[in-house]
PDB file of C-alpha atoms in Angstrom:
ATOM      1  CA  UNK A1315      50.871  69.879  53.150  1.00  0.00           C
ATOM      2  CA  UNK A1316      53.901  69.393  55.027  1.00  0.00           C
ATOM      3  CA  UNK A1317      56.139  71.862  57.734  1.00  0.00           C
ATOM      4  CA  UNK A1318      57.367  74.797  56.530  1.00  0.00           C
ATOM      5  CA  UNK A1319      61.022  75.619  57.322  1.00  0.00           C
ATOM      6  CA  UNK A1320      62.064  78.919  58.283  1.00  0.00           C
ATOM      7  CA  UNK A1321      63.477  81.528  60.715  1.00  0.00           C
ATOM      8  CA  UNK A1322      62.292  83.301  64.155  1.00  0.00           C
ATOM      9  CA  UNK A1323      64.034  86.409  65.301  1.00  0.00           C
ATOM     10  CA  UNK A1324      62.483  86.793  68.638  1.00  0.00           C
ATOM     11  CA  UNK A1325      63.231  90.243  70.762  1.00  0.00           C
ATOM     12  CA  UNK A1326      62.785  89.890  74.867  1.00  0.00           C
ATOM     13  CA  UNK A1327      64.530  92.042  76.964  1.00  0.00           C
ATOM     14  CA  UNK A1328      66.465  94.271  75.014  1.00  0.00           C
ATOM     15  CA  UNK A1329      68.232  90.224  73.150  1.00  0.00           C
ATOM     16  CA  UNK A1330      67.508  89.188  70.101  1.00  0.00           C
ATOM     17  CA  UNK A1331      67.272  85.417  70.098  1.00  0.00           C
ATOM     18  CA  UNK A1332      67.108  83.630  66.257  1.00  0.00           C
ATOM     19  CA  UNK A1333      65.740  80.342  65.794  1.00  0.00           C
ATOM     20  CA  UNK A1334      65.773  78.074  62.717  1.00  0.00           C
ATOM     21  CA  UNK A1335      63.209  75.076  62.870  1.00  0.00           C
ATOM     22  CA  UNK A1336      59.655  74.259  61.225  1.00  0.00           C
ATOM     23  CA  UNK A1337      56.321  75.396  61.430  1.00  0.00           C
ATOM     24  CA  UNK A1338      52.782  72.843  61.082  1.00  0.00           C
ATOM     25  CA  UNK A1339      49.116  73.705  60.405  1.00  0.00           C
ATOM     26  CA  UNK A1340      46.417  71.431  60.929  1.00  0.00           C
ATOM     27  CA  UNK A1341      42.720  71.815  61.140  1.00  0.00           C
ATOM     28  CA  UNK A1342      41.173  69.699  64.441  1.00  0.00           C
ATOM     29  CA  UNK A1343      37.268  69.694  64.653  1.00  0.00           C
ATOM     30  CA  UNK A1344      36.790  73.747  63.974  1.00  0.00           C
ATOM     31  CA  UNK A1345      39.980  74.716  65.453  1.00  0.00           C
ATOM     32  CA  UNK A1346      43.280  74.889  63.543  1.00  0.00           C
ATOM     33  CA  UNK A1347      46.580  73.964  65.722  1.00  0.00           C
ATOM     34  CA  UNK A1348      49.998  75.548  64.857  1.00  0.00           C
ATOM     35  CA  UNK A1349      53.119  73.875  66.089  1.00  0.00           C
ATOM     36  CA  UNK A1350      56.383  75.009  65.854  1.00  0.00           C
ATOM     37  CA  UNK A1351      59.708  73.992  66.727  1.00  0.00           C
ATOM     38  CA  UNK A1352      63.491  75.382  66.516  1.00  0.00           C
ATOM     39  CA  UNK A1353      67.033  75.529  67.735  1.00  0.00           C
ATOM     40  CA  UNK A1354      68.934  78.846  68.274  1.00  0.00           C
ATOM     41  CA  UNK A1355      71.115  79.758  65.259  1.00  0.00           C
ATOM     42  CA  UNK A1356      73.591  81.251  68.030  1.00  0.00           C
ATOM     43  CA  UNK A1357      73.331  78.393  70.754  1.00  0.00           C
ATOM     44  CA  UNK A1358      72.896  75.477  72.216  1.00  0.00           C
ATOM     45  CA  UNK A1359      68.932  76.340  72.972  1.00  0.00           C
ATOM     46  CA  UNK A1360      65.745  74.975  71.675  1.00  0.00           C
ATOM     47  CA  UNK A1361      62.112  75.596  72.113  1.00  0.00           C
ATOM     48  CA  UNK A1362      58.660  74.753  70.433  1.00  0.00           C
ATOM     49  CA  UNK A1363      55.236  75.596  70.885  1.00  0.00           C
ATOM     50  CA  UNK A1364      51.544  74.754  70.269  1.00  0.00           C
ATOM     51  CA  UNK A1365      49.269  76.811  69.517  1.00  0.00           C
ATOM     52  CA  UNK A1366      45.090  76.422  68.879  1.00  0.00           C
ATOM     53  CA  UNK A1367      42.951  79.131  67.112  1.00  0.00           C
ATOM     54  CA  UNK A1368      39.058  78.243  67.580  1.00  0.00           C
ATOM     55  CA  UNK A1369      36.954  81.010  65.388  1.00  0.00           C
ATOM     56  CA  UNK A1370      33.629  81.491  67.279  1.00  0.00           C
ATOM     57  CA  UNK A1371      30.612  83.657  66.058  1.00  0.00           C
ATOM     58  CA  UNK A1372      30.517  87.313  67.247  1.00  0.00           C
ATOM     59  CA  UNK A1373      28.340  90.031  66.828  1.00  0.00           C
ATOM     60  CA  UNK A1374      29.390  91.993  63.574  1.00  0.00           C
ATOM     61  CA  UNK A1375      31.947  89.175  63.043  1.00  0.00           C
ATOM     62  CA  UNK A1376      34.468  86.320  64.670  1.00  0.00           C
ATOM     63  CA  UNK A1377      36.124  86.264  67.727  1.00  0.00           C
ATOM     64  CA  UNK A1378      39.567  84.033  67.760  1.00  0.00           C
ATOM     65  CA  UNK A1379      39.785  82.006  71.039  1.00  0.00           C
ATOM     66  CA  UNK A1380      43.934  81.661  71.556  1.00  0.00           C
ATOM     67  CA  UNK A1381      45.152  79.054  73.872  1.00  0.00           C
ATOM     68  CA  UNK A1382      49.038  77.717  73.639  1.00  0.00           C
ATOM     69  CA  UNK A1383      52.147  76.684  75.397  1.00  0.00           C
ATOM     70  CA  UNK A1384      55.716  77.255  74.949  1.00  0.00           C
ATOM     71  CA  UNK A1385      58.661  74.936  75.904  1.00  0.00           C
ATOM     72  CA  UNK A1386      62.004  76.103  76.017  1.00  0.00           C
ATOM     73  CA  UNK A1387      65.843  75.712  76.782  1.00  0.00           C
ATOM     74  CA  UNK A1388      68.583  77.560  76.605  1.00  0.00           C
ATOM     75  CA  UNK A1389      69.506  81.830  76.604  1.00  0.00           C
ATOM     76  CA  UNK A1390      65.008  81.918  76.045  1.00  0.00           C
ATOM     77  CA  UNK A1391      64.474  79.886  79.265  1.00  0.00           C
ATOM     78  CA  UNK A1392      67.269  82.128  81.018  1.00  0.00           C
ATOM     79  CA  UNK A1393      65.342  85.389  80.765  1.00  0.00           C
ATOM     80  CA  UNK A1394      62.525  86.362  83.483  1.00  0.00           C
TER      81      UNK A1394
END
């Protein structure tokens, strides 16, 4: 019904980088679109992302069409 608080540890490059922010799910037309957003717990850093999940038929099941982006600042933007 509403965003769900909660915490990301996310592991890139041998860091471990620990958000705290929300996460959304709505349904659009078929698809469903996850957003999320957060700030480091350690940091000055933020990011957020979208992401849309579009089921489509498949023979013997459902594929899951993935399309997203990802905005971010801080020791996450610093990494290659």
């Amino acid at each position: 019904a509403g965003p769900v608080p909660g915490r990301l540890p996310l592991r890139i490059g041998g860091s471990t980088i620990t958000y705290r922010g929300t996460l959304r799910l709505a349904e659009r037309s078929g698809s469903y679109e996850i957003t999320g957003e957060g700030a480091e717990v350690r940091g000055s850093g933020e990011a957020a992302f979208t992401l849309t999940l579009t089921p489509e038929p498949a023979a013997g099941g459902t594929r899951l069409r993935c399309q997203g982006t990802v905005r971010s600042g801080g020791r996450l933007a610093d990494i290659d």
